[in-house]
Amino acid sequence: GFDVREAFARRLKPQLFAIWDKYRIEGPVRVEARATVDVPPSGGASVSDWSVRASLSRSPGRGVSGRFKPFPYPVRDLEGEVDFLPAGVRIHGVRGQTAEGTAFLRGTSSGYPADSAYDIHVRLDRLRLDDTLREASPPEFQSIWRELNLAGLVDAEVQVTREEGPDEPERYP
């Protein structure tokens, strides 16, 4: 494994940096990669399939943190696996710590461009209703925060979906 930090990510090709930037995974990550390379007798090898699995786990003194760009609430001490495939991303039962509670994430995305579809399920236990959460919330929820003056701890489950396309909004069914 290796230690992923923003300084490392900024050295990636722009397409790979955009993938990293969407999830902002930082810390020790074990990476397993697989590729199928076709080499015809006439030459000209090509990759016909590939996958990359990022295994997130705590190491002594350092955990993995992340922020999903559409909902940039900080989560630390992430554990679980994320698969990067030609068809998109699969998040497998990732668990992490919020300020006072626990976050559980699973879901998929249909690709890597900004207009890709995604379906992410998040369960939050003991989530603190504070300025950090308010600032991470989508703009359409900001007025609710101001009107209700929310505070305290809550348990919540959120489904965040987005259809593929440049003008498709996020939905919270």
mmCIF file of C-alpha atoms in Angstrom, residues 46-148:
data_model
loop_
_atom_site.group_PDB
_atom_site.id
_atom_site.type_symbol
_atom_site.label_atom_id
_atom_site.label_comp_id
_atom_site.label_asym_id
_atom_site.label_seq_id
_atom_site.Cartn_x
_atom_site.Cartn_y
_atom_site.Cartn_z
ATOM 1 C CA SER A 46 -4.656 -3.248 -26.095
ATOM 2 C CA VAL A 47 -6.262 -3.351 -22.661
ATOM 3 C CA SER A 48 -9.659 -5.045 -22.909
ATOM 4 C CA ASP A 49 -10.591 -4.948 -19.217
ATOM 5 C CA TRP A 50 -9.237 -3.520 -15.964
ATOM 6 C CA SER A 51 -10.088 -2.945 -12.326
ATOM 7 C CA VAL A 52 -8.527 -1.225 -9.339
ATOM 8 C CA ARG A 53 -9.543 -1.976 -5.759
ATOM 9 C CA ALA A 54 -8.663 0.495 -3.017
ATOM 10 C CA SER A 55 -8.754 -1.112 0.424
ATOM 11 C CA LEU A 56 -9.085 1.449 3.189
ATOM 12 C CA SER A 57 -7.970 0.642 6.708
ATOM 13 C CA ARG A 58 -6.454 2.321 9.701
ATOM 14 C CA SER A 59 -2.752 1.984 10.300
ATOM 15 C CA PRO A 60 -1.086 2.805 13.627
ATOM 16 C CA GLY A 61 -1.288 6.557 14.093
ATOM 17 C CA ARG A 62 -2.909 7.314 10.741
ATOM 18 C CA GLY A 63 -6.355 6.651 9.304
ATOM 19 C CA VAL A 64 -7.916 7.249 5.920
ATOM 20 C CA SER A 65 -10.169 10.297 5.463
ATOM 21 C CA GLY A 66 -12.492 11.314 2.655
ATOM 22 C CA ARG A 67 -15.058 13.815 1.391
ATOM 23 C CA PHE A 68 -17.523 13.013 -1.401
ATOM 24 C CA LYS A 69 -17.584 16.177 -3.516
ATOM 25 C CA PRO A 70 -21.392 16.469 -3.824
ATOM 26 C CA PHE A 71 -21.674 16.273 -0.010
ATOM 27 C CA PRO A 72 -18.278 17.304 1.406
ATOM 28 C CA TYR A 73 -18.779 16.323 5.030
ATOM 29 C CA PRO A 74 -15.475 15.084 6.512
ATOM 30 C CA VAL A 75 -15.260 11.398 7.446
ATOM 31 C CA ARG A 76 -12.133 9.899 9.018
ATOM 32 C CA ASP A 77 -10.817 6.439 9.923
ATOM 33 C CA LEU A 78 -12.422 4.965 6.810
ATOM 34 C CA GLU A 79 -12.450 1.210 6.427
ATOM 35 C CA GLY A 80 -13.787 -0.806 3.506
ATOM 36 C CA GLU A 81 -13.258 -1.213 -0.203
ATOM 37 C CA VAL A 82 -13.852 0.920 -3.271
ATOM 38 C CA ASP A 83 -13.662 -0.603 -6.759
ATOM 39 C CA PHE A 84 -12.762 1.515 -9.767
ATOM 40 C CA LEU A 85 -13.984 -0.214 -12.940
ATOM 41 C CA PRO A 86 -14.410 0.807 -16.584
ATOM 42 C CA ALA A 87 -18.149 1.224 -15.921
ATOM 43 C CA GLY A 88 -17.654 3.406 -12.824
ATOM 44 C CA VAL A 89 -17.135 3.168 -9.071
ATOM 45 C CA ARG A 90 -18.556 0.693 -6.533
ATOM 46 C CA ILE A 91 -18.382 1.563 -2.831
ATOM 47 C CA HIS A 92 -18.592 -1.593 -0.698
ATOM 48 C CA GLY A 93 -19.695 -1.088 2.890
ATOM 49 C CA VAL A 94 -17.283 1.706 3.741
ATOM 50 C CA ARG A 95 -17.428 2.746 7.379
ATOM 51 C CA GLY A 96 -15.890 5.833 8.970
ATOM 52 C CA GLN A 97 -16.063 8.227 11.890
ATOM 53 C CA THR A 98 -17.735 11.636 11.942
ATOM 54 C CA ALA A 99 -17.125 14.198 14.704
ATOM 55 C CA GLU A 100 -19.073 12.110 17.266
ATOM 56 C CA GLY A 101 -20.576 9.191 15.385
ATOM 57 C CA THR A 102 -20.268 6.703 12.579
ATOM 58 C CA ALA A 103 -20.978 6.897 8.849
ATOM 59 C CA PHE A 104 -21.734 3.905 6.617
ATOM 60 C CA LEU A 105 -21.576 4.290 2.827
ATOM 61 C CA ARG A 106 -22.351 2.098 -0.155
ATOM 62 C CA GLY A 107 -23.234 2.827 -3.743
ATOM 63 C CA THR A 108 -22.217 3.149 -7.357
ATOM 64 C CA SER A 109 -21.436 5.692 -10.032
ATOM 65 C CA SER A 110 -21.877 5.168 -13.760
ATOM 66 C CA GLY A 111 -18.530 6.635 -14.744
ATOM 67 C CA TYR A 112 -15.908 9.243 -14.029
ATOM 68 C CA PRO A 113 -16.962 12.450 -15.830
ATOM 69 C CA ALA A 114 -18.656 15.139 -13.745
ATOM 70 C CA ASP A 115 -22.005 14.431 -15.435
ATOM 71 C CA SER A 116 -21.998 10.713 -14.491
ATOM 72 C CA ALA A 117 -24.924 9.205 -12.641
ATOM 73 C CA TYR A 118 -24.566 7.978 -9.071
ATOM 74 C CA ASP A 119 -26.588 6.288 -6.381
ATOM 75 C CA ILE A 120 -25.059 6.568 -2.905
ATOM 76 C CA HIS A 121 -26.655 5.362 0.329
ATOM 77 C CA VAL A 122 -25.372 6.906 3.561
ATOM 78 C CA ARG A 123 -26.336 5.944 7.119
ATOM 79 C CA LEU A 124 -25.193 8.266 9.891
ATOM 80 C CA ASP A 125 -25.298 7.411 13.582
ATOM 81 C CA ARG A 126 -24.898 10.226 16.131
ATOM 82 C CA LEU A 127 -24.381 12.948 13.542
ATOM 83 C CA ARG A 128 -23.798 16.365 15.127
ATOM 84 C CA LEU A 129 -26.027 19.101 13.690
ATOM 85 C CA ASP A 130 -23.437 21.873 13.481
ATOM 86 C CA ASP A 131 -21.883 24.419 11.119
ATOM 87 C CA THR A 132 -19.702 21.750 9.443
ATOM 88 C CA LEU A 133 -22.796 19.765 8.449
ATOM 89 C CA ARG A 134 -24.713 22.900 7.450
ATOM 90 C CA GLU A 135 -21.875 24.023 5.162
ATOM 91 C CA ALA A 136 -21.670 20.564 3.550
ATOM 92 C CA SER A 137 -25.424 20.444 2.919
ATOM 93 C CA PRO A 138 -26.852 21.185 -0.543
ATOM 94 C CA PRO A 139 -27.978 24.800 -1.077
ATOM 95 C CA GLU A 140 -31.664 23.811 -1.102
ATOM 96 C CA PHE A 141 -31.321 22.696 2.562
ATOM 97 C CA GLN A 142 -29.535 25.842 3.766
ATOM 98 C CA SER A 143 -32.765 27.769 4.358
ATOM 99 C CA ILE A 144 -34.132 24.913 6.506
ATOM 100 C CA TRP A 145 -31.021 25.153 8.696
ATOM 101 C CA ARG A 146 -31.501 28.892 9.145
ATOM 102 C CA GLU A 147 -35.249 28.669 9.843
ATOM 103 C CA LEU A 148 -35.146 25.768 12.296
#
